[in-house]
Coordinates of N, CA and C in Angstrom, one line a residue:
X1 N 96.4 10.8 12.1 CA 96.1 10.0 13.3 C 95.2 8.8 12.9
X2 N 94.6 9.1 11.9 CA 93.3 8.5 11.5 C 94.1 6.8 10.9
X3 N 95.1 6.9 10.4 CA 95.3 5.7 9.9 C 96.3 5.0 11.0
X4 N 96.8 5.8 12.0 CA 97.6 4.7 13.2 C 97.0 4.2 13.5
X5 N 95.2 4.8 14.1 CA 94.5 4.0 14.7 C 93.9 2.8 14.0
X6 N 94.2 3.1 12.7 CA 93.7 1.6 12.1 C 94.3 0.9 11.8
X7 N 95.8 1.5 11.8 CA 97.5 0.3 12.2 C 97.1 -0.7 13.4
X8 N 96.8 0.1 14.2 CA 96.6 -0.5 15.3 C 95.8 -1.4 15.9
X9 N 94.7 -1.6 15.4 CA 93.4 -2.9 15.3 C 94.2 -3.9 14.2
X10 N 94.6 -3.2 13.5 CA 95.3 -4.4 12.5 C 96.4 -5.1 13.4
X11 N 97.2 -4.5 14.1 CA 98.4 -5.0 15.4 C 97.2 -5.4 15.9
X12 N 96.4 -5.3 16.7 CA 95.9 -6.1 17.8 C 95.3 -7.4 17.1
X13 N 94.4 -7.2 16.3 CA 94.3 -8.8 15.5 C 95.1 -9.6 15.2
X14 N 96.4 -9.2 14.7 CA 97.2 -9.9 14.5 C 97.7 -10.8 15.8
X15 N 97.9 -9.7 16.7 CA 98.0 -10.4 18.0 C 97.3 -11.8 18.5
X16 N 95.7 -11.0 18.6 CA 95.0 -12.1 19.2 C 95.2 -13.1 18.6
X17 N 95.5 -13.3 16.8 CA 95.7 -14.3 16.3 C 96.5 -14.8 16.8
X18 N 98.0 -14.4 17.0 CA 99.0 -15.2 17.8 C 98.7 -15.9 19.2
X19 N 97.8 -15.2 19.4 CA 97.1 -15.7 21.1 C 98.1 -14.9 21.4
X20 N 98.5 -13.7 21.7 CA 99.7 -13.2 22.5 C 98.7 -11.7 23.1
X21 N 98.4 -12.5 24.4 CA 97.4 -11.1 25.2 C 98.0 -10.1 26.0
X22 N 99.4 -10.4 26.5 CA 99.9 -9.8 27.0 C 100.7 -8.7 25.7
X23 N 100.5 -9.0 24.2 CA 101.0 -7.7 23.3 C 99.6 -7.2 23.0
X24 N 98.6 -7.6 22.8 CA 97.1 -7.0 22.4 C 97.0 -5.8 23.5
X25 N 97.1 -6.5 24.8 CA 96.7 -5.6 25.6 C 97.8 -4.1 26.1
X26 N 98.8 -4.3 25.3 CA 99.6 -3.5 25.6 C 99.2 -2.1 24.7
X27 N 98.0 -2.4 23.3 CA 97.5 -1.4 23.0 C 96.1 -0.5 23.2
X28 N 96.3 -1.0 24.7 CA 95.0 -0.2 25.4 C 94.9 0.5 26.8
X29 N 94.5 1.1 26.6 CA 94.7 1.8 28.2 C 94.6 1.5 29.4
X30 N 95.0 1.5 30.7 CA 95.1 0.9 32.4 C 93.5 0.5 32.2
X31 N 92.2 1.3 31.6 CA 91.3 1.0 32.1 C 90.0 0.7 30.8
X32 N 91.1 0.0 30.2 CA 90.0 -0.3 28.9 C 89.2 -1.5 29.4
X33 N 88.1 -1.5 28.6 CA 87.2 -2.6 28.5 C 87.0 -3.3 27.0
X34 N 86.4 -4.6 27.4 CA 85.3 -5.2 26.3 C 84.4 -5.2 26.5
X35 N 83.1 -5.0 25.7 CA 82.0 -4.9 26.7 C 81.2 -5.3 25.0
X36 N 79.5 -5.8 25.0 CA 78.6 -6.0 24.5 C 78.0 -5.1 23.5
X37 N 77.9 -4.5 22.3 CA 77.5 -3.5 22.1 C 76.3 -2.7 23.0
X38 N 76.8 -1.2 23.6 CA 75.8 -0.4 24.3 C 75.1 -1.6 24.8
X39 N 76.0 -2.4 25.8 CA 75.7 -3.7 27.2 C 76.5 -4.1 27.6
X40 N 76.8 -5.0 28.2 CA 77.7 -5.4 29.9 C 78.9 -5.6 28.9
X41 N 79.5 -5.0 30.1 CA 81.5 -4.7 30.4 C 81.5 -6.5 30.7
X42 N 82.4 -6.7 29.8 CA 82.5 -8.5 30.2 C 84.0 -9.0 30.2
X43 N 84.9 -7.5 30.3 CA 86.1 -7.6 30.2 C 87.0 -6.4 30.9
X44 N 86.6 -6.1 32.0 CA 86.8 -4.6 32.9 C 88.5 -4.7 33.2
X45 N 88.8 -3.3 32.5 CA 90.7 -3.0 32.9 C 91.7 -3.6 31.6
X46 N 93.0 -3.3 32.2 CA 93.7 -4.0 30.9 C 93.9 -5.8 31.5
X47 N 93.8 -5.4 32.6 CA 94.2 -6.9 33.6 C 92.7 -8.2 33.0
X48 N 91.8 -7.6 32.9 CA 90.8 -8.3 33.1 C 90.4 -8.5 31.7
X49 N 91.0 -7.8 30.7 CA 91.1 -8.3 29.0 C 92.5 -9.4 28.9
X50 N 92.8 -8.6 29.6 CA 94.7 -10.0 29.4 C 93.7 -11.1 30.0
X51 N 93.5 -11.5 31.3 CA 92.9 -12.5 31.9 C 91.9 -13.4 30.9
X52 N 90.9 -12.5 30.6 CA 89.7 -13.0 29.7 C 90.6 -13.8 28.5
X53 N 91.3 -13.0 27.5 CA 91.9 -13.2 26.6 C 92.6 -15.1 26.2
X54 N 93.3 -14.5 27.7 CA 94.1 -15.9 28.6 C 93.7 -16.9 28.4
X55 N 91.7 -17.2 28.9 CA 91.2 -17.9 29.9 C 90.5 -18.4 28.0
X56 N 90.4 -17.9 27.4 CA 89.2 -17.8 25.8 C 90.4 -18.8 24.8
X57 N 91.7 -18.6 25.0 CA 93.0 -19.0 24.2 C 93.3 -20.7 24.5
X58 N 92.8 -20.5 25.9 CA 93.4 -21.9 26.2 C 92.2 -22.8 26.0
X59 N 90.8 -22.4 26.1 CA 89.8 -23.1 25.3 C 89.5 -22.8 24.0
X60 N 89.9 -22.4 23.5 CA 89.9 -22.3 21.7 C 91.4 -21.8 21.2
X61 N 92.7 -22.9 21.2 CA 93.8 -22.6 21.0 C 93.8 -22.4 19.7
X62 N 92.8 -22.6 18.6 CA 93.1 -22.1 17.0 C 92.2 -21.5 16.9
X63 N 91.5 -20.6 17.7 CA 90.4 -19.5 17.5 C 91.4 -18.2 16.6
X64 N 90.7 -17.9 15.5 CA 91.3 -16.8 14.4 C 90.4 -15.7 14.2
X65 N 90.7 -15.1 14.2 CA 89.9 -13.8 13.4 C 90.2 -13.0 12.1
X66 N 89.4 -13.1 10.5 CA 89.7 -12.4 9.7 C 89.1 -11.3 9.6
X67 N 90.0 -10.0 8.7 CA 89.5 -8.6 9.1 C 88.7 -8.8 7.4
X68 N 87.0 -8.6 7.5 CA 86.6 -8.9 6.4 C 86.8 -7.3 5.9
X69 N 86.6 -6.4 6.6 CA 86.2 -5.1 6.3 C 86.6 -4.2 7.1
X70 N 87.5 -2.5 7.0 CA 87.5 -1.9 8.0 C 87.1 -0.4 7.8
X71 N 86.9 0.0 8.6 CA 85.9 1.5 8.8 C 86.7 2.4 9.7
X72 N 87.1 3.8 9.2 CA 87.4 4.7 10.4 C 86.7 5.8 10.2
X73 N 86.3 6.5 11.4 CA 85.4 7.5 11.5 C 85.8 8.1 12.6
X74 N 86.5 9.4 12.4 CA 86.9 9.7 14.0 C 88.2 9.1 15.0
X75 N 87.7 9.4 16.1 CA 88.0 8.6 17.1 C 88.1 7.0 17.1
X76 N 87.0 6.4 16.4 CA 86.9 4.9 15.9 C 86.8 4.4 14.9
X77 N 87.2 2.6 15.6 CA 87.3 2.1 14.5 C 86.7 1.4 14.2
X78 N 86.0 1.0 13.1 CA 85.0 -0.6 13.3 C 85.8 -1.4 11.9
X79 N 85.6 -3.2 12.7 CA 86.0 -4.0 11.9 C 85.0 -4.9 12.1
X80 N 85.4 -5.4 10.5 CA 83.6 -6.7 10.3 C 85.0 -7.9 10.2
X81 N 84.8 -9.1 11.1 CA 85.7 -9.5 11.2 C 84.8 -11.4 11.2
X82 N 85.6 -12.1 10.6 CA 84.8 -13.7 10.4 C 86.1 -14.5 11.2
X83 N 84.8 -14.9 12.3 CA 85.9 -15.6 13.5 C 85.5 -17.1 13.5
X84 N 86.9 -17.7 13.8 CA 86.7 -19.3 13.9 C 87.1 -19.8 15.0
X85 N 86.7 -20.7 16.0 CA 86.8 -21.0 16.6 C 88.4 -22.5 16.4
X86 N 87.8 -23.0 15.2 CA 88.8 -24.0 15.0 C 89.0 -24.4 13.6
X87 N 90.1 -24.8 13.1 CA 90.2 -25.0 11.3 C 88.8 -25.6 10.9
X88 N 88.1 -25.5 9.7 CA 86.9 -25.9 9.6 C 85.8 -26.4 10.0
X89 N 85.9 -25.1 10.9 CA 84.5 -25.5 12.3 C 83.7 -24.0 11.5
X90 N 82.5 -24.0 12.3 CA 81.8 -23.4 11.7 C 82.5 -21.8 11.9
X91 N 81.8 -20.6 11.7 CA 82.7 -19.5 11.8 C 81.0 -18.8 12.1
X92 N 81.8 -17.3 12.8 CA 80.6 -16.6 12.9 C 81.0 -15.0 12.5
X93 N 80.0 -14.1 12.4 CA 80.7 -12.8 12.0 C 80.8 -11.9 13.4
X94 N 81.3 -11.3 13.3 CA 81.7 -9.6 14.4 C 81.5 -8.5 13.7
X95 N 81.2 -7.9 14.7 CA 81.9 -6.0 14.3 C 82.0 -5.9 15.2
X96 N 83.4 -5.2 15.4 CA 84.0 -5.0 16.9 C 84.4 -3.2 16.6
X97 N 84.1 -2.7 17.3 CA 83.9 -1.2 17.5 C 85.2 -0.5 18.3
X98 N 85.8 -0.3 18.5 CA 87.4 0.4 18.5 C 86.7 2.1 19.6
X99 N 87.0 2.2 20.3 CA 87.1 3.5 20.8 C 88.4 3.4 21.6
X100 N 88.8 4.9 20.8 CA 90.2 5.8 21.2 C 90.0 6.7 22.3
X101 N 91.3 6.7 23.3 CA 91.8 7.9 23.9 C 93.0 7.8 23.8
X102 N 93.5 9.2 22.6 CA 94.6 9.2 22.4 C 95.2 8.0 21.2
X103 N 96.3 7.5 21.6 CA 96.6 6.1 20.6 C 96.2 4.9 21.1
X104 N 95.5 5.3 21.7 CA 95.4 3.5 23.2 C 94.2 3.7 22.9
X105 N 93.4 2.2 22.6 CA 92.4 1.6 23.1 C 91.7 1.8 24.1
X106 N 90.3 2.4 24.2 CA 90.0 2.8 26.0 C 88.5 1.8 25.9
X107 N 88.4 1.0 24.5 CA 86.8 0.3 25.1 C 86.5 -0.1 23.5
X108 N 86.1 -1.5 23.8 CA 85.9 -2.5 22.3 C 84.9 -3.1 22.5
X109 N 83.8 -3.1 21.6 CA 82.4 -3.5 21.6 C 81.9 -4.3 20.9
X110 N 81.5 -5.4 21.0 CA 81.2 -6.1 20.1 C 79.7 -6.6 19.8
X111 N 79.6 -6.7 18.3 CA 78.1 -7.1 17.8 C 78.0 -8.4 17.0
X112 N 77.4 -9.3 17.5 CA 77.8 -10.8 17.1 C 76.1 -10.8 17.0

């Protein structure tokens, strides 16, 4: 199980890369979130990650994310990921934290 779920962060980045929210979000559960590391939900449901997703795409239409590094432990997954907002604009790092129920995504955390 341990390596679908890390199929699967690999599918969802790939996604976001495409900008395609409505396939990202199809790998998370009715009631997942994004939320702040251990801080505020800033992306509540699957509706409200598609929305966010949406709303972040159309103001950063060449925002990318590379997977610098990836971690499974468990239930989760963590990826150290170098995000750009636009081709040779500055870039910043992530770890974005993966919690499973099941094969579905139930809550992604991030530490920037």
């Amino acid at each position: 199980m341990t390596d679908t779920r890390l199929e699967t962060t690999h599918r969802m980045i790939a996604l976001y890369n495409a900008q395609d929210a409505d396939g990202y979000v199809e790998y998370m559960t009715d009631t997942a979130c994004e939320a702040t590391y251990r801080g505020a939900v800033v992306r509540e449901g699957k509706e409200g990650v598609r929305s966010g997703l949406k709303a972040m795409f159309a103001q950063f239409p060449e925002n990318r994310a590379e997977i610098l590094k990836s971690y499974v432990l468990g239930e989760t997954v963590v990826l150290h990921e170098d995000v750009s907002r636009v081709p040779g604009g500055e870039t910043f790092e992530v770890m974005s934290i993966y919690s499973f129920v099941g094969d579905k995504v139930d809550r992604v955390e991030f530490i920037r």
